[in-house]
Amino acid sequence: MAKSDPTLAQIAAQFTHHDIEKSRSGYLVINRRTSNPVARLRPIPDTDRFELFYWSNVKGRWTTFGNMGRMKLMLTSAHEIVENDPMFRGPRIP
């Protein structure tokens, strides 16, 4: 029997229009229509916050979202950004 993942369940409950998959130390937010990852969330230990990443085609890797470096976001804030920022609407090919 698979071990339950409360963080996965918490993210899936917030990102109801996306699929969520565990990926190493984080979670991929996946577009249901295209099956492409659109964002990556990494929990910040001992907090209720997450770090949000987008796929950078220039760097060829997941990159921290935001101009000020590492942002410690509540899950609701990360969801709002993913839903509304055009950066998260394009195709992602990690």
Coordinates of N, CA, C and O in Angstrom, one line a residue:
M1 N 0.8 -1.2 0.0 CA 0.0 0.0 0.0 C 0.9 1.2 0.0 O 1.8 1.3 0.8
A2 N 0.6 2.2 -0.9 CA 1.3 3.4 -1.0 C 1.2 4.3 0.2 O 0.1 4.4 0.8
K3 N 2.2 4.9 0.6 CA 2.2 5.8 1.8 C 1.5 7.1 1.4 O 1.7 7.7 0.3
S4 N 0.6 7.6 2.2 CA -0.1 8.9 1.9 C 0.9 10.1 2.0 O 1.8 10.1 2.8
D5 N 0.6 11.0 1.2 CA 1.4 12.3 1.1 C 0.5 13.5 1.4 O -0.2 13.9 0.5
P6 N 0.5 14.0 2.6 CA -0.4 15.1 2.9 C -0.1 16.4 2.1 O -1.0 17.1 1.8
T7 N 1.2 16.6 1.8 CA 1.5 17.8 1.0 C 1.0 17.7 -0.4 O 0.4 18.6 -0.9
L8 N 1.1 16.5 -1.0 CA 0.5 16.3 -2.3 C -1.0 16.5 -2.3 O -1.5 17.2 -3.2
A9 N -1.7 16.0 -1.3 CA -3.1 16.2 -1.1 C -3.5 17.7 -1.0 O -4.4 18.2 -1.5
Q10 N -2.7 18.4 -0.2 CA -2.9 19.8 0.0 C -2.8 20.6 -1.3 O -3.6 21.5 -1.6
I11 N -1.7 20.3 -2.0 CA -1.5 21.0 -3.3 C -2.6 20.7 -4.3 O -3.2 21.5 -4.9
A12 N -3.0 19.4 -4.4 CA -4.0 19.0 -5.3 C -5.4 19.6 -4.9 O -6.2 20.0 -5.8
A13 N -5.6 19.8 -3.7 CA -6.9 20.5 -3.3 C -6.9 21.9 -3.7 O -8.0 22.5 -4.0
Q14 N -5.8 22.6 -3.8 CA -5.7 24.0 -4.2 C -5.7 24.1 -5.7 O -6.3 25.0 -6.2
F15 N -4.9 23.3 -6.4 CA -4.8 23.3 -7.8 C -5.7 22.4 -8.5 O -5.3 21.4 -9.1
T16 N -7.0 22.6 -8.4 CA -8.1 21.7 -8.9 C -8.1 21.6 -10.4 O -8.7 20.6 -10.9
H17 N -7.6 22.5 -11.1 CA -7.6 22.5 -12.6 C -6.4 21.8 -13.2 O -6.2 21.9 -14.4
H18 N -5.5 21.4 -12.3 CA -4.2 20.8 -12.7 C -4.0 19.4 -12.1 O -4.7 19.1 -11.1
D19 N -3.1 18.6 -12.7 CA -2.7 17.4 -12.0 C -1.4 17.7 -11.3 O -0.7 18.6 -11.6
I20 N -1.2 17.0 -10.2 CA 0.0 17.2 -9.4 C 0.7 15.9 -9.2 O 0.1 14.8 -9.0
E21 N 2.1 16.0 -9.4 CA 2.9 14.8 -9.3 C 4.1 15.1 -8.4 O 4.7 16.2 -8.5
K22 N 4.5 14.1 -7.6 CA 5.7 14.3 -6.7 C 6.9 14.2 -7.7 O 6.9 13.3 -8.6
S23 N 7.9 15.0 -7.5 CA 9.1 15.0 -8.3 C 10.3 15.4 -7.4 O 10.4 16.6 -7.1
R24 N 11.1 14.4 -7.1 CA 12.2 14.6 -6.2 C 11.8 15.3 -4.9 O 11.0 14.9 -4.2
S25 N 12.3 16.5 -4.7 CA 12.0 17.3 -3.4 C 10.9 18.2 -3.6 O 10.7 19.1 -2.7
G26 N 10.2 18.1 -4.7 CA 9.1 19.1 -5.0 C 7.9 18.4 -5.6 O 7.8 17.2 -5.6
Y27 N 7.0 19.2 -6.2 CA 5.8 18.8 -6.8 C 5.6 19.5 -8.1 O 5.8 20.7 -8.2
L28 N 5.3 18.8 -9.2 CA 5.0 19.4 -10.5 C 3.5 19.7 -10.6 O 2.7 18.9 -10.2
V29 N 3.2 20.9 -11.1 CA 1.9 21.3 -11.4 C 1.7 21.1 -12.9 O 2.5 21.7 -13.7
I30 N 0.8 20.2 -13.4 CA 0.7 19.7 -14.7 C -0.6 20.1 -15.4 O -1.6 20.0 -14.8
N31 N -0.5 20.7 -16.6 CA -1.6 21.1 -17.4 C -2.4 19.8 -17.8 O -1.8 19.0 -18.5
R32 N -3.6 19.7 -17.4 CA -4.4 18.5 -17.8 C -4.6 18.3 -19.3 O -4.7 17.2 -19.7
R33 N -4.7 19.4 -20.0 CA -5.0 19.3 -21.4 C -3.8 18.8 -22.2 O -3.9 18.0 -23.1
T34 N -2.6 19.3 -21.8 CA -1.4 19.0 -22.6 C -0.5 18.0 -21.9 O 0.5 17.5 -22.6
S35 N -0.7 17.8 -20.7 CA 0.2 16.9 -19.8 C 1.6 17.5 -19.7 O 2.5 16.8 -19.3
N36 N 1.7 18.8 -19.9 CA 3.0 19.4 -19.7 C 3.1 20.1 -18.3 O 2.1 20.7 -17.9
P37 N 4.2 20.0 -17.7 CA 4.4 20.7 -16.4 C 4.4 22.2 -16.7 O 5.0 22.7 -17.6
V38 N 3.7 23.0 -15.8 CA 3.6 24.4 -16.0 C 4.3 25.1 -14.8 O 4.7 26.3 -14.9
A39 N 4.5 24.4 -13.7 CA 5.2 25.0 -12.5 C 5.7 23.9 -11.7 O 5.3 22.7 -11.8
R40 N 6.6 24.3 -10.7 CA 7.1 23.3 -9.8 C 7.0 24.0 -8.4 O 7.3 25.2 -8.3
L41 N 6.6 23.3 -7.4 CA 6.5 23.8 -6.0 C 7.4 23.0 -5.2 O 7.5 21.7 -5.3
R42 N 8.2 23.6 -4.3 CA 9.0 22.9 -3.4 C 8.7 23.4 -2.0 O 8.8 24.6 -1.7
P43 N 8.3 22.5 -1.1 CA 7.9 22.9 0.3 C 9.2 23.5 1.0 O 10.3 22.9 0.8
I44 N 9.0 24.5 1.8 CA 10.1 25.0 2.6 C 9.9 24.3 3.9 O 8.9 24.5 4.6
P45 N 11.0 23.6 4.4 CA 10.9 22.8 5.6 C 10.5 23.6 6.8 O 10.9 24.8 7.0
D46 N 9.7 23.0 7.7 CA 9.2 23.5 8.9 C 8.4 24.8 8.8 O 8.4 25.7 9.7
T47 N 7.7 25.0 7.6 CA 6.9 26.1 7.4 C 5.6 25.6 6.6 O 5.6 24.5 6.2
D48 N 4.7 26.6 6.4 CA 3.5 26.3 5.6 C 3.7 26.9 4.2 O 2.8 27.2 3.5
R49 N 5.0 27.3 3.9 CA 5.3 28.0 2.6 C 5.9 27.1 1.6 O 6.4 26.0 1.9
F50 N 5.9 27.7 0.3 CA 6.4 26.9 -0.8 C 7.3 27.9 -1.6 O 7.0 29.1 -1.7
E51 N 8.2 27.3 -2.3 CA 9.0 28.1 -3.3 C 8.4 27.7 -4.7 O 8.2 26.5 -5.0
L52 N 8.2 28.7 -5.5 CA 7.6 28.5 -6.9 C 8.6 28.6 -7.9 O 9.5 29.5 -7.9
F53 N 8.6 27.7 -8.9 CA 9.6 27.7 -10.0 C 8.8 27.7 -11.3 O 7.7 27.1 -11.4
Y54 N 9.4 28.2 -12.3 CA 9.0 28.2 -13.7 C 10.1 27.6 -14.6 O 11.2 27.6 -14.2
W55 N 9.7 27.0 -15.7 CA 10.7 26.4 -16.6 C 11.3 27.5 -17.4 O 10.6 28.2 -18.2
S56 N 12.6 27.7 -17.4 CA 13.3 28.7 -18.2 C 14.0 28.0 -19.4 O 14.8 27.1 -19.2
N57 N 13.4 28.3 -20.6 CA 14.0 27.8 -21.8 C 15.4 28.3 -22.0 O 16.3 27.7 -22.6
V58 N 15.7 29.5 -21.5 CA 17.0 30.1 -21.7 C 18.1 29.3 -20.8 O 19.1 29.0 -21.3
K59 N 17.7 29.0 -19.6 CA 18.6 28.3 -18.7 C 18.5 26.8 -18.8 O 19.4 26.0 -18.4
G60 N 17.4 26.3 -19.4 CA 17.2 24.9 -19.5 C 17.0 24.2 -18.2 O 17.3 23.0 -18.1
R61 N 16.3 24.9 -17.3 CA 16.0 24.3 -16.0 C 14.9 25.0 -15.3 O 14.6 26.1 -15.7
W62 N 14.4 24.5 -14.2 CA 13.5 25.2 -13.3 C 14.2 26.3 -12.6 O 15.3 26.1 -12.1
T63 N 13.5 27.5 -12.6 CA 14.1 28.7 -12.1 C 13.1 29.3 -11.1 O 11.9 29.3 -11.3
T64 N 13.7 29.9 -10.0 CA 12.9 30.5 -9.0 C 12.1 31.7 -9.6 O 12.6 32.5 -10.4
F65 N 10.8 31.7 -9.3 CA 9.9 32.8 -9.8 C 10.1 34.0 -8.9 O 10.2 33.9 -7.7
G66 N 10.2 35.2 -9.5 CA 10.3 36.4 -8.7 C 11.6 37.2 -9.0 O 12.6 36.5 -9.2
N67 N 11.5 38.5 -8.9 CA 12.7 39.3 -9.2 C 13.6 39.4 -7.9 O 14.7 39.9 -8.0
M68 N 13.1 39.1 -6.8 CA 13.8 39.3 -5.5 C 14.4 38.0 -5.0 O 14.7 37.9 -3.8
G69 N 14.6 37.0 -5.9 CA 15.2 35.7 -5.4 C 14.1 34.8 -4.8 O 12.9 34.9 -5.2
R70 N 14.5 34.0 -3.9 CA 13.6 33.0 -3.3 C 12.5 33.7 -2.6 O 12.6 34.4 -1.6
M71 N 11.3 33.3 -3.0 CA 10.0 33.8 -2.4 C 9.4 32.7 -1.6 O 9.3 31.6 -2.0
K72 N 9.0 33.0 -0.4 CA 8.3 32.1 0.5 C 6.8 32.3 0.4 O 6.3 33.2 1.1
L73 N 6.2 31.5 -0.4 CA 4.8 31.8 -0.7 C 3.8 30.8 0.0 O 4.1 29.6 0.2
M74 N 2.7 31.4 0.5 CA 1.6 30.5 0.9 C 1.1 29.8 -0.3 O 1.2 30.3 -1.4
L75 N 0.5 28.6 -0.1 CA 0.0 27.9 -1.2 C -1.1 28.6 -2.0 O -1.1 28.6 -3.3
T76 N -1.9 29.4 -1.4 CA -2.9 30.2 -2.1 C -2.3 31.2 -3.0 O -2.8 31.5 -4.1
S77 N -1.2 31.8 -2.5 CA -0.5 32.8 -3.3 C 0.2 32.2 -4.5 O 0.1 32.7 -5.6
A78 N 0.8 31.0 -4.3 CA 1.4 30.3 -5.5 C 0.4 30.0 -6.5 O 0.6 30.1 -7.7
H79 N -0.8 29.5 -6.0 CA -1.9 29.1 -6.9 C -2.4 30.4 -7.7 O -2.5 30.3 -8.9
E80 N -2.5 31.5 -7.1 CA -3.0 32.7 -7.7 C -2.0 33.1 -8.8 O -2.4 33.5 -9.9
I81 N -0.7 33.0 -8.5 CA 0.3 33.4 -9.5 C 0.3 32.5 -10.7 O 0.3 32.9 -11.9
V82 N 0.2 31.2 -10.5 CA 0.2 30.2 -11.6 C -1.0 30.4 -12.4 O -1.0 30.3 -13.7
E83 N -2.2 30.7 -11.8 CA -3.4 30.9 -12.6 C -3.4 32.2 -13.4 O -4.0 32.2 -14.4
N84 N -2.7 33.2 -12.9 CA -2.9 34.5 -13.5 C -1.6 35.1 -14.3 O -1.8 36.0 -15.1
D85 N -0.5 34.5 -14.0 CA 0.7 35.1 -14.7 C 0.9 34.4 -16.0 O 1.0 33.1 -16.1
P86 N 1.0 35.1 -17.1 CA 1.2 34.5 -18.5 C 2.4 33.6 -18.6 O 2.5 32.7 -19.4
M87 N 3.4 33.8 -17.7 CA 4.6 33.0 -17.8 C 4.3 31.5 -17.6 O 5.0 30.6 -18.1
F88 N 3.2 31.2 -16.9 CA 2.8 29.8 -16.6 C 1.8 29.2 -17.6 O 1.3 28.1 -17.4
R89 N 1.6 29.9 -18.7 CA 0.6 29.4 -19.7 C 1.3 28.8 -20.9 O 0.6 28.1 -21.6
G90 N 2.5 29.1 -21.1 CA 3.2 28.6 -22.3 C 3.6 27.2 -22.2 O 3.6 26.6 -21.1
P91 N 4.1 26.5 -23.3 CA 4.5 25.2 -23.2 C 5.8 25.0 -22.4 O 6.7 25.9 -22.4
R92 N 5.9 24.0 -21.6 CA 7.0 23.7 -20.7 C 7.6 22.4 -21.1 O 6.9 21.4 -21.2
I93 N 8.9 22.4 -21.4 CA 9.5 21.1 -21.8 C 10.7 20.9 -20.9 O 11.8 21.2 -21.3
P94 N 10.5 20.3 -19.7 CA 11.7 20.1 -18.8 C 12.4 18.8 -19.2 O 11.9 18.0 -19.9

